[in-house]
Amino acid sequence: MHNLGISIYPEHSTFEKDAAYMELAAKYGFKRIFTCLLSVTKSKEEIVEEFTRFVGKAHELGFIVSADTNPEVFAHLGATPEDLSIFHEIGIDIIRLDGHFDDRLDVIITRNPYGIKIEFNGSSDANVDGLIAHGADKNNLCICHNFYPETYTGLSLECFNRFNKKWMELGLHTAAFINSQQENTYGPWPVFDGLCTLEMYRNLPVSTQARHLIATECIDDILFGNAYASEEEFKILSEIDLTKTTVRVDICPEASEEEIGILYNYNHVGRDDHSEYFIRSSYPRLDFGKKSIPYRNPNKPMFERGDVVCVNDNLARYRGELEVILKPIPNDGNRNLIGTIPAEELIILDEMEKHHDHLFGFVKEK
């Protein structure tokens, strides 16, 4: 199951503002908080006091807190891979290693007596498989991708997929960042172009970003990288179906009630004997064997990638089957157009095509 999360940077805010933000996120079911110690320049004593209070409030609200660190942060706090007592004192649940130690110490840190999980940088070729082979506690390991404050520096989808292939093969819990589209958001550094993992997310609606991560089937936790996201964005993400891939469809004005029902009222599963031309959801046919779906001319000679259609009375044996077009096909009169996936959502269709026989659904507009 996916968890939703936020990021908080106490050195740039006040406890009161951060507490209110945490309460708002908790109201909408968010479960994780990411914070960063890399950018904090205060004394050890100030950090311990400030972050202990912050983490304590987060725990009161049911959050798990991860903190971004590196060897320099450890040295500043007087911690070592063999002594995480200061992080335990603060209450940190997950230590993210933006920069790691050596192989011996990276194994030792995963076997700390406090049960603090160790999170490695997912946007790298970290030697996590080698650590596991040499005795690292796999149950205490997890993965979190980077975020990228500078425009055009975020991961390409190809690079993202290459890294995730490794994490999936290891069976590790993963997290990645999406971007709030609110103005004047910030992160740990004085750069204000958003904080997302994939560059293509930088200007996309938050719902599309999150649902694309779900559709990739390789990311568990979805975190806002920048602060503060809005209550409306929290509400939007809280209403996403986290159990399966979902995609928006612009409904054709002429679509019938029965056709819209086929779209929204079924758990769609693509056939494993799939075609290169469309994803087929055949289950609705069971309900339309003796019902009628009259042919409706969409006034277009071809169905294009992203069109969502259903088979009509002219091909009665398959009547009611829902099909998501992958490659252009002629309009031969056997299918009615229900709607079209908008252009910004076609990245989700790309993932559906990769997982053609998996469960999927459609976002019902309110």
Tab-separated table of C-alpha atoms in Angstrom:
chain	number	residue	atom	x	y	z
A	1	MET	CA	0.000	0.000	0.000
A	2	HIS	CA	1.246	3.461	-0.837
A	3	ASN	CA	1.861	6.105	1.811
A	4	LEU	CA	1.548	9.820	1.165
A	5	GLY	CA	4.030	12.211	2.698
A	6	ILE	CA	5.207	15.790	3.111
A	7	SER	CA	8.538	17.509	3.602
A	8	ILE	CA	9.286	20.015	6.371
A	9	TYR	CA	12.378	22.163	6.833
A	10	PRO	CA	12.260	23.568	10.396
A	11	GLU	CA	15.271	25.863	9.943
A	12	HIS	CA	13.257	27.918	7.424
A	13	SER	CA	9.996	28.099	9.357
A	14	THR	CA	8.545	28.167	12.853
A	15	PHE	CA	7.383	25.302	15.021
A	16	GLU	CA	3.853	26.719	15.034
A	17	LYS	CA	3.631	26.848	11.239
A	18	ASP	CA	5.119	23.379	10.859
A	19	ALA	CA	2.792	21.932	13.514
A	20	ALA	CA	-0.244	23.373	11.726
A	21	TYR	CA	1.019	21.931	8.429
A	22	MET	CA	1.491	18.501	9.986
A	23	GLU	CA	-2.005	18.605	11.468
A	24	LEU	CA	-3.471	19.510	8.082
A	25	ALA	CA	-1.588	16.694	6.337
A	26	ALA	CA	-2.629	14.195	9.020
A	27	LYS	CA	-6.262	15.209	8.489
A	28	TYR	CA	-5.972	13.960	4.902
A	29	GLY	CA	-4.294	10.669	5.782
A	30	PHE	CA	-0.645	11.509	5.127
A	31	LYS	CA	1.767	9.199	6.966
A	32	ARG	CA	5.368	10.226	6.248
A	33	ILE	CA	7.528	13.296	6.804
A	34	PHE	CA	10.856	13.949	5.132
A	35	THR	CA	13.229	16.486	6.650
A	36	CYS	CA	16.785	17.512	5.940
A	37	LEU	CA	19.756	17.915	8.263
A	38	LEU	CA	22.215	18.656	5.437
A	39	SER	CA	21.303	22.336	5.304
A	40	VAL	CA	21.064	23.006	9.047
A	41	THR	CA	23.963	25.122	10.334
A	42	LYS	CA	22.958	25.401	14.006
A	43	SER	CA	24.866	23.904	16.896
A	44	LYS	CA	24.397	20.301	17.915
A	45	GLU	CA	22.466	21.388	21.016
A	46	GLU	CA	20.108	23.608	19.021
A	47	ILE	CA	19.500	20.873	16.459
A	48	VAL	CA	18.704	18.301	19.138
A	49	GLU	CA	16.286	20.647	20.886
A	50	GLU	CA	14.542	21.876	17.748
A	51	PHE	CA	14.246	18.544	15.972
A	52	THR	CA	13.239	16.589	19.096
A	53	ARG	CA	10.278	18.927	19.515
A	54	PHE	CA	9.414	18.708	15.816
A	55	VAL	CA	9.669	14.901	15.657
A	56	GLY	CA	7.697	14.549	18.880
A	57	LYS	CA	4.806	16.487	17.364
A	58	ALA	CA	5.018	14.389	14.201
A	59	HIS	CA	4.806	11.177	16.223
A	60	GLU	CA	1.782	12.494	18.140
A	61	LEU	CA	0.035	12.787	14.775
A	62	GLY	CA	1.080	9.312	13.617
A	63	PHE	CA	3.848	10.268	11.180
A	64	ILE	CA	7.051	8.373	10.429
A	65	VAL	CA	9.968	10.813	10.113
A	66	SER	CA	12.994	10.399	7.851
A	67	ALA	CA	15.974	12.756	8.005
A	68	ASP	CA	18.467	13.357	5.215
A	69	THR	CA	22.070	13.047	6.426
A	70	ASN	CA	25.628	12.468	5.269
A	71	PRO	CA	28.972	11.794	7.017
A	72	GLU	CA	29.401	15.517	7.711
A	73	VAL	CA	26.049	15.638	9.542
A	74	PHE	CA	27.086	12.598	11.580
A	75	ALA	CA	30.351	14.288	12.543
A	76	HIS	CA	28.578	17.522	13.523
A	77	LEU	CA	26.182	15.626	15.785
A	78	GLY	CA	28.839	13.361	17.248
A	79	ALA	CA	27.256	10.258	15.708
A	80	THR	CA	28.906	7.341	13.929
A	81	PRO	CA	27.501	4.350	12.032
A	82	GLU	CA	28.241	2.362	15.198
A	83	ASP	CA	26.545	4.897	17.492
A	84	LEU	CA	23.175	6.284	16.426
A	85	SER	CA	22.141	7.263	19.957
A	86	ILE	CA	21.745	10.946	19.068
A	87	PHE	CA	19.243	10.104	16.311
A	88	HIS	CA	17.418	7.822	18.724
A	89	GLU	CA	17.305	10.666	21.242
A	90	ILE	CA	15.757	12.982	18.658
A	91	GLY	CA	13.291	10.240	17.651
A	92	ILE	CA	14.233	9.825	13.982
A	93	ASP	CA	12.604	6.742	12.435
A	94	ILE	CA	14.602	6.637	9.176
A	95	ILE	CA	18.101	7.926	8.500
A	96	ARG	CA	18.558	8.721	4.820
A	97	LEU	CA	22.169	8.515	3.706
A	98	ASP	CA	22.677	11.105	0.992
A	99	GLY	CA	26.347	10.242	1.277
A	100	HIS	CA	27.291	6.857	2.674
A	101	PHE	CA	30.297	5.484	4.572
A	102	ASP	CA	32.346	2.432	3.571
A	103	ASP	CA	30.945	-1.045	2.985
A	104	ARG	CA	31.805	-2.299	6.477
A	105	LEU	CA	30.157	0.660	8.233
A	106	ASP	CA	27.173	0.614	5.845
A	107	VAL	CA	26.528	-2.982	6.918
A	108	ILE	CA	26.932	-2.143	10.594
A	109	ILE	CA	24.563	0.846	10.469
A	110	THR	CA	21.720	-1.372	9.217
A	111	ARG	CA	22.082	-3.485	12.352
A	112	ASN	CA	21.712	-0.672	14.868
A	113	PRO	CA	20.063	-1.564	18.210
A	114	TYR	CA	17.358	1.110	17.910
A	115	GLY	CA	15.589	-0.323	14.886
A	116	ILE	CA	16.196	2.903	12.953
A	117	LYS	CA	15.755	2.135	9.257
A	118	ILE	CA	18.534	3.145	6.895
A	119	GLU	CA	17.473	4.687	3.611
A	120	PHE	CA	19.832	4.742	0.649
A	121	ASN	CA	19.754	7.167	-2.261
A	122	GLY	CA	17.535	5.622	-4.929
A	123	SER	CA	18.798	7.984	-7.633
A	124	SER	CA	22.207	6.342	-7.705
A	125	ASP	CA	23.921	3.029	-8.284
A	126	ALA	CA	24.362	2.484	-4.556
A	127	ASN	CA	25.914	-0.880	-3.723
A	128	VAL	CA	22.915	-2.004	-1.679
A	129	ASP	CA	22.870	-5.491	-3.201
A	130	GLY	CA	26.531	-5.894	-2.254
A	131	LEU	CA	25.786	-4.774	1.311
A	132	ILE	CA	22.991	-7.326	1.608
A	133	ALA	CA	25.302	-10.028	0.285
A	134	HIS	CA	27.771	-9.122	3.037
A	135	GLY	CA	25.328	-9.173	5.917
A	136	ALA	CA	23.340	-5.936	5.888
A	137	ASP	CA	19.887	-6.336	7.438
A	138	LYS	CA	17.568	-6.204	4.440
A	139	ASN	CA	14.583	-5.687	6.748
A	140	ASN	CA	16.184	-2.455	7.933
A	141	LEU	CA	16.894	-1.103	4.460
A	142	CYS	CA	14.767	1.177	2.300
A	143	ILE	CA	15.215	3.475	-0.687
A	144	CYS	CA	14.367	7.125	-1.326
A	145	HIS	CA	15.078	8.954	-4.563
A	146	ASN	CA	16.577	12.435	-4.758
A	147	PHE	CA	14.664	15.580	-5.524
A	148	TYR	CA	16.048	18.201	-7.909
A	149	PRO	CA	15.592	21.908	-7.124
A	150	GLU	CA	17.136	23.150	-10.369
A	151	THR	CA	14.990	23.130	-13.493
A	152	TYR	CA	16.072	20.547	-16.111
A	153	THR	CA	18.142	18.525	-13.612
A	154	GLY	CA	15.466	16.017	-12.564
A	155	LEU	CA	15.745	12.381	-13.582
A	156	SER	CA	14.681	11.229	-17.001
A	157	LEU	CA	12.094	8.465	-16.972
A	158	GLU	CA	14.632	6.079	-18.515
A	159	CYS	CA	17.126	6.762	-15.736
A	160	PHE	CA	14.417	6.488	-13.073
A	161	ASN	CA	13.307	3.122	-14.450
A	162	ARG	CA	16.873	1.828	-14.604
A	163	PHE	CA	17.454	2.566	-10.928
A	164	ASN	CA	14.067	1.180	-9.906
A	165	LYS	CA	14.662	-2.108	-11.697
A	166	LYS	CA	17.419	-2.789	-9.186
A	167	TRP	CA	15.357	-1.772	-6.139
A	168	MET	CA	12.422	-3.903	-7.264
A	169	GLU	CA	14.639	-6.936	-7.780
A	170	LEU	CA	15.900	-6.485	-4.220
A	171	GLY	CA	12.331	-6.126	-2.922
A	172	LEU	CA	13.049	-2.854	-1.107
A	173	HIS	CA	10.528	-0.243	0.016
A	174	THR	CA	10.851	2.880	-2.147
A	175	ALA	CA	9.914	6.561	-2.065
A	176	ALA	CA	10.031	9.420	-4.576
A	177	PHE	CA	9.111	13.102	-4.629
A	178	ILE	CA	6.402	15.041	-6.393
A	179	ASN	CA	6.087	18.795	-6.709
A	180	SER	CA	3.487	21.064	-5.097
A	181	GLN	CA	2.384	23.657	-7.628
A	182	GLN	CA	1.878	26.360	-5.007
A	183	GLU	CA	3.786	29.612	-5.404
A	184	ASN	CA	6.653	30.546	-3.083
A	185	THR	CA	7.380	26.998	-1.939
A	186	TYR	CA	10.840	26.148	-0.705
A	187	GLY	CA	13.155	23.342	0.312
A	188	PRO	CA	16.433	23.065	2.171
A	189	TRP	CA	18.302	25.272	-0.299
A	190	PRO	CA	17.590	28.787	-1.682
A	191	VAL	CA	16.253	27.447	-4.983
A	192	PHE	CA	12.547	27.775	-5.737
A	193	ASP	CA	11.777	25.852	-8.923
A	194	GLY	CA	10.077	22.976	-7.118
A	195	LEU	CA	11.389	19.736	-5.686
A	196	CYS	CA	10.523	16.650	-7.733
A	197	THR	CA	12.339	13.455	-8.633
A	198	LEU	CA	11.342	13.273	-12.305
A	199	GLU	CA	11.930	16.393	-14.394
A	200	MET	CA	8.701	15.818	-16.330
A	201	TYR	CA	6.759	16.345	-13.095
A	202	ARG	CA	7.924	19.911	-12.513
A	203	ASN	CA	4.853	21.614	-13.972
A	204	LEU	CA	2.294	18.794	-13.951
A	205	PRO	CA	-0.792	18.742	-11.699
A	206	VAL	CA	-0.136	16.904	-8.436
A	207	SER	CA	-2.753	14.266	-9.206
A	208	THR	CA	-1.066	13.354	-12.488
A	209	GLN	CA	2.350	13.173	-10.826
A	210	ALA	CA	1.124	10.898	-8.040
A	211	ARG	CA	-0.958	8.643	-10.255
A	212	HIS	CA	1.962	8.241	-12.645
A	213	LEU	CA	4.170	7.073	-9.765
A	214	ILE	CA	1.477	4.560	-8.827
A	215	ALA	CA	1.259	3.426	-12.450
A	216	THR	CA	4.998	2.711	-12.598
A	217	GLU	CA	4.407	-0.003	-9.962
A	218	CYS	CA	7.864	0.613	-8.499
A	219	ILE	CA	7.315	3.372	-5.910
A	220	ASP	CA	5.690	2.805	-2.534
A	221	ASP	CA	5.674	6.226	-0.855
A	222	ILE	CA	4.825	9.496	-2.598
A	223	LEU	CA	6.201	12.613	-0.922
A	224	PHE	CA	5.767	16.317	-1.553
A	225	GLY	CA	9.338	17.612	-1.808
A	226	ASN	CA	8.599	21.304	-1.388
A	227	ALA	CA	6.764	23.123	1.386
A	228	TYR	CA	4.073	24.086	1.797
A	229	ALA	CA	1.575	22.167	-0.323
A	230	SER	CA	-1.982	23.477	-0.132
A	231	GLU	CA	-4.992	21.920	1.551
A	232	GLU	CA	-6.566	21.526	-1.904
A	233	GLU	CA	-3.545	19.494	-3.038
A	234	PHE	CA	-3.817	17.347	0.110
A	235	LYS	CA	-7.479	16.771	-0.660
A	236	ILE	CA	-6.734	15.861	-4.285
A	237	LEU	CA	-4.149	13.262	-3.300
A	238	SER	CA	-6.325	11.862	-0.504
A	239	GLU	CA	-9.020	11.061	-3.089
A	240	ILE	CA	-6.700	9.115	-5.415
A	241	ASP	CA	-7.272	5.366	-5.577
A	242	LEU	CA	-3.963	4.079	-4.229
A	243	THR	CA	-4.798	0.449	-5.017
A	244	LYS	CA	-4.409	0.565	-8.809
A	245	THR	CA	-3.446	2.627	-11.837
A	246	THR	CA	-6.049	5.251	-12.691
A	247	VAL	CA	-6.213	7.653	-15.608
A	248	ARG	CA	-8.435	10.619	-16.468
A	249	VAL	CA	-10.716	10.585	-19.488
A	250	ASP	CA	-12.399	13.537	-21.181
A	251	ILE	CA	-15.869	12.071	-21.738
A	252	CYS	CA	-17.409	12.378	-25.194
A	253	PRO	CA	-20.578	14.554	-24.906
A	254	GLU	CA	-22.585	11.933	-26.820
A	255	ALA	CA	-21.525	9.013	-24.602
A	256	SER	CA	-24.509	7.100	-23.237
A	257	GLU	CA	-25.212	6.316	-19.609
A	258	GLU	CA	-24.427	2.643	-20.300
A	259	GLU	CA	-21.091	3.511	-21.880
A	260	ILE	CA	-20.096	5.788	-18.993
A	261	GLY	CA	-21.126	2.993	-16.635
A	262	ILE	CA	-18.781	0.603	-18.447
A	263	LEU	CA	-15.982	3.126	-17.927
A	264	TYR	CA	-16.484	3.746	-14.206
A	265	ASN	CA	-18.343	0.789	-12.719
A	266	TYR	CA	-15.914	-2.057	-13.376
A	267	ASN	CA	-12.552	-3.137	-12.075
A	268	HIS	CA	-10.826	-3.267	-15.434
A	269	VAL	CA	-8.122	-5.843	-16.073
A	270	GLY	CA	-6.378	-6.005	-19.422
A	271	ARG	CA	-6.157	-9.379	-21.122
A	272	ASP	CA	-2.849	-11.219	-20.983
A	273	ASP	CA	-3.319	-12.278	-24.629
A	274	HIS	CA	-3.050	-8.628	-25.547
A	275	SER	CA	-3.047	-6.863	-28.869
A	276	GLU	CA	-0.562	-4.183	-29.905
A	277	TYR	CA	-3.519	-2.001	-30.879
A	278	PHE	CA	-5.441	-1.724	-27.608
A	279	ILE	CA	-5.742	-2.840	-24.010
A	280	ARG	CA	-8.845	-5.034	-23.732
A	281	SER	CA	-11.072	-5.169	-20.666
A	282	SER	CA	-13.436	-8.009	-21.562
A	283	TYR	CA	-15.260	-8.497	-18.254
A	284	PRO	CA	-18.082	-5.981	-19.011
A	285	ARG	CA	-19.136	-8.246	-21.892
A	286	LEU	CA	-20.674	-10.609	-19.340
A	287	ASP	CA	-23.288	-7.965	-18.515
A	288	PHE	CA	-23.998	-6.838	-22.057
A	289	GLY	CA	-24.611	-10.112	-23.850
A	290	LYS	CA	-28.344	-9.413	-24.173
A	291	LYS	CA	-28.296	-5.630	-23.818
A	292	SER	CA	-28.016	-3.124	-26.619
A	293	ILE	CA	-25.280	-0.597	-27.314
A	294	PRO	CA	-26.388	1.065	-30.577
A	295	TYR	CA	-23.705	2.244	-32.948
A	296	ARG	CA	-22.877	5.910	-32.516
A	297	ASN	CA	-20.774	7.576	-35.201
A	298	PRO	CA	-17.965	9.634	-33.596
A	299	ASN	CA	-17.351	11.428	-36.916
A	300	LYS	CA	-13.671	10.522	-37.035
A	301	PRO	CA	-12.139	8.085	-39.519
A	302	MET	CA	-9.546	6.743	-37.093
A	303	PHE	CA	-9.355	6.047	-33.382
A	304	GLU	CA	-6.084	7.413	-31.986
A	305	ARG	CA	-3.812	6.525	-29.063
A	306	GLY	CA	-5.590	7.475	-25.866
A	307	ASP	CA	-9.142	7.035	-27.169
A	308	VAL	CA	-11.321	4.855	-24.935
A	309	VAL	CA	-13.999	2.909	-26.776
A	310	CYS	CA	-16.503	0.123	-26.232
A	311	VAL	CA	-17.740	-2.475	-28.684
A	312	ASN	CA	-21.299	-1.856	-29.902
A	313	ASP	CA	-24.165	-3.917	-31.373
A	314	ASN	CA	-22.403	-4.272	-34.716
A	315	LEU	CA	-20.043	-6.791	-33.112
A	316	ALA	CA	-22.557	-8.288	-30.713
A	317	ARG	CA	-20.381	-11.157	-29.488
A	318	TYR	CA	-17.955	-8.642	-27.970
A	319	ARG	CA	-20.532	-6.007	-27.059
A	320	GLY	CA	-19.586	-4.040	-23.928
A	321	GLU	CA	-15.856	-4.761	-24.089
A	322	LEU	CA	-13.858	-1.664	-23.141
A	323	GLU	CA	-10.736	-0.946	-25.163
A	324	VAL	CA	-8.013	1.664	-24.640
A	325	ILE	CA	-6.432	2.467	-27.988
A	326	LEU	CA	-2.629	2.157	-28.197
A	327	LYS	CA	-2.090	2.444	-31.960
A	328	PRO	CA	-4.384	4.090	-34.533
A	329	ILE	CA	-7.108	1.854	-35.944
A	330	PRO	CA	-9.829	2.627	-38.504
A	331	ASN	CA	-13.307	3.430	-37.270
A	332	ASP	CA	-15.026	0.406	-38.812
A	333	GLY	CA	-18.348	0.987	-37.064
A	334	ASN	CA	-17.871	-1.672	-34.394
A	335	ARG	CA	-16.848	0.676	-31.567
A	336	ASN	CA	-18.280	3.722	-29.850
A	337	LEU	CA	-16.051	6.484	-28.519
A	338	ILE	CA	-16.532	6.964	-24.768
A	339	GLY	CA	-13.798	9.545	-24.303
A	340	THR	CA	-10.149	10.420	-24.721
A	341	ILE	CA	-7.256	10.423	-22.269
A	342	PRO	CA	-5.906	14.015	-22.165
A	343	ALA	CA	-2.387	14.654	-23.448
A	344	GLU	CA	-0.810	15.237	-20.036
A	345	GLU	CA	-2.106	11.847	-18.874
A	346	LEU	CA	-0.631	9.838	-21.741
A	347	ILE	CA	2.446	9.185	-19.583
A	348	ILE	CA	0.111	7.054	-17.454
A	349	LEU	CA	-1.121	5.206	-20.547
A	350	ASP	CA	2.538	4.456	-21.339
A	351	GLU	CA	2.779	2.651	-17.982
A	352	MET	CA	-0.558	0.889	-18.539
A	353	GLU	CA	0.810	-0.450	-21.813
A	354	LYS	CA	3.845	-1.886	-20.016
A	355	HIS	CA	1.535	-3.562	-17.484
A	356	HIS	CA	-1.208	-4.367	-19.988
A	357	ASP	CA	-2.777	-7.216	-17.994
A	358	HIS	CA	-2.878	-5.411	-14.635
A	359	LEU	CA	-5.794	-3.814	-12.800
A	360	PHE	CA	-6.687	-0.276	-13.888
A	361	GLY	CA	-9.493	2.230	-13.600
A	362	PHE	CA	-10.584	5.739	-14.489
A	363	VAL	CA	-10.786	8.910	-12.427
A	364	LYS	CA	-14.408	9.872	-11.973
A	365	GLU	CA	-14.775	13.601	-12.295
A	366	LYS	CA	-16.928	15.285	-9.684
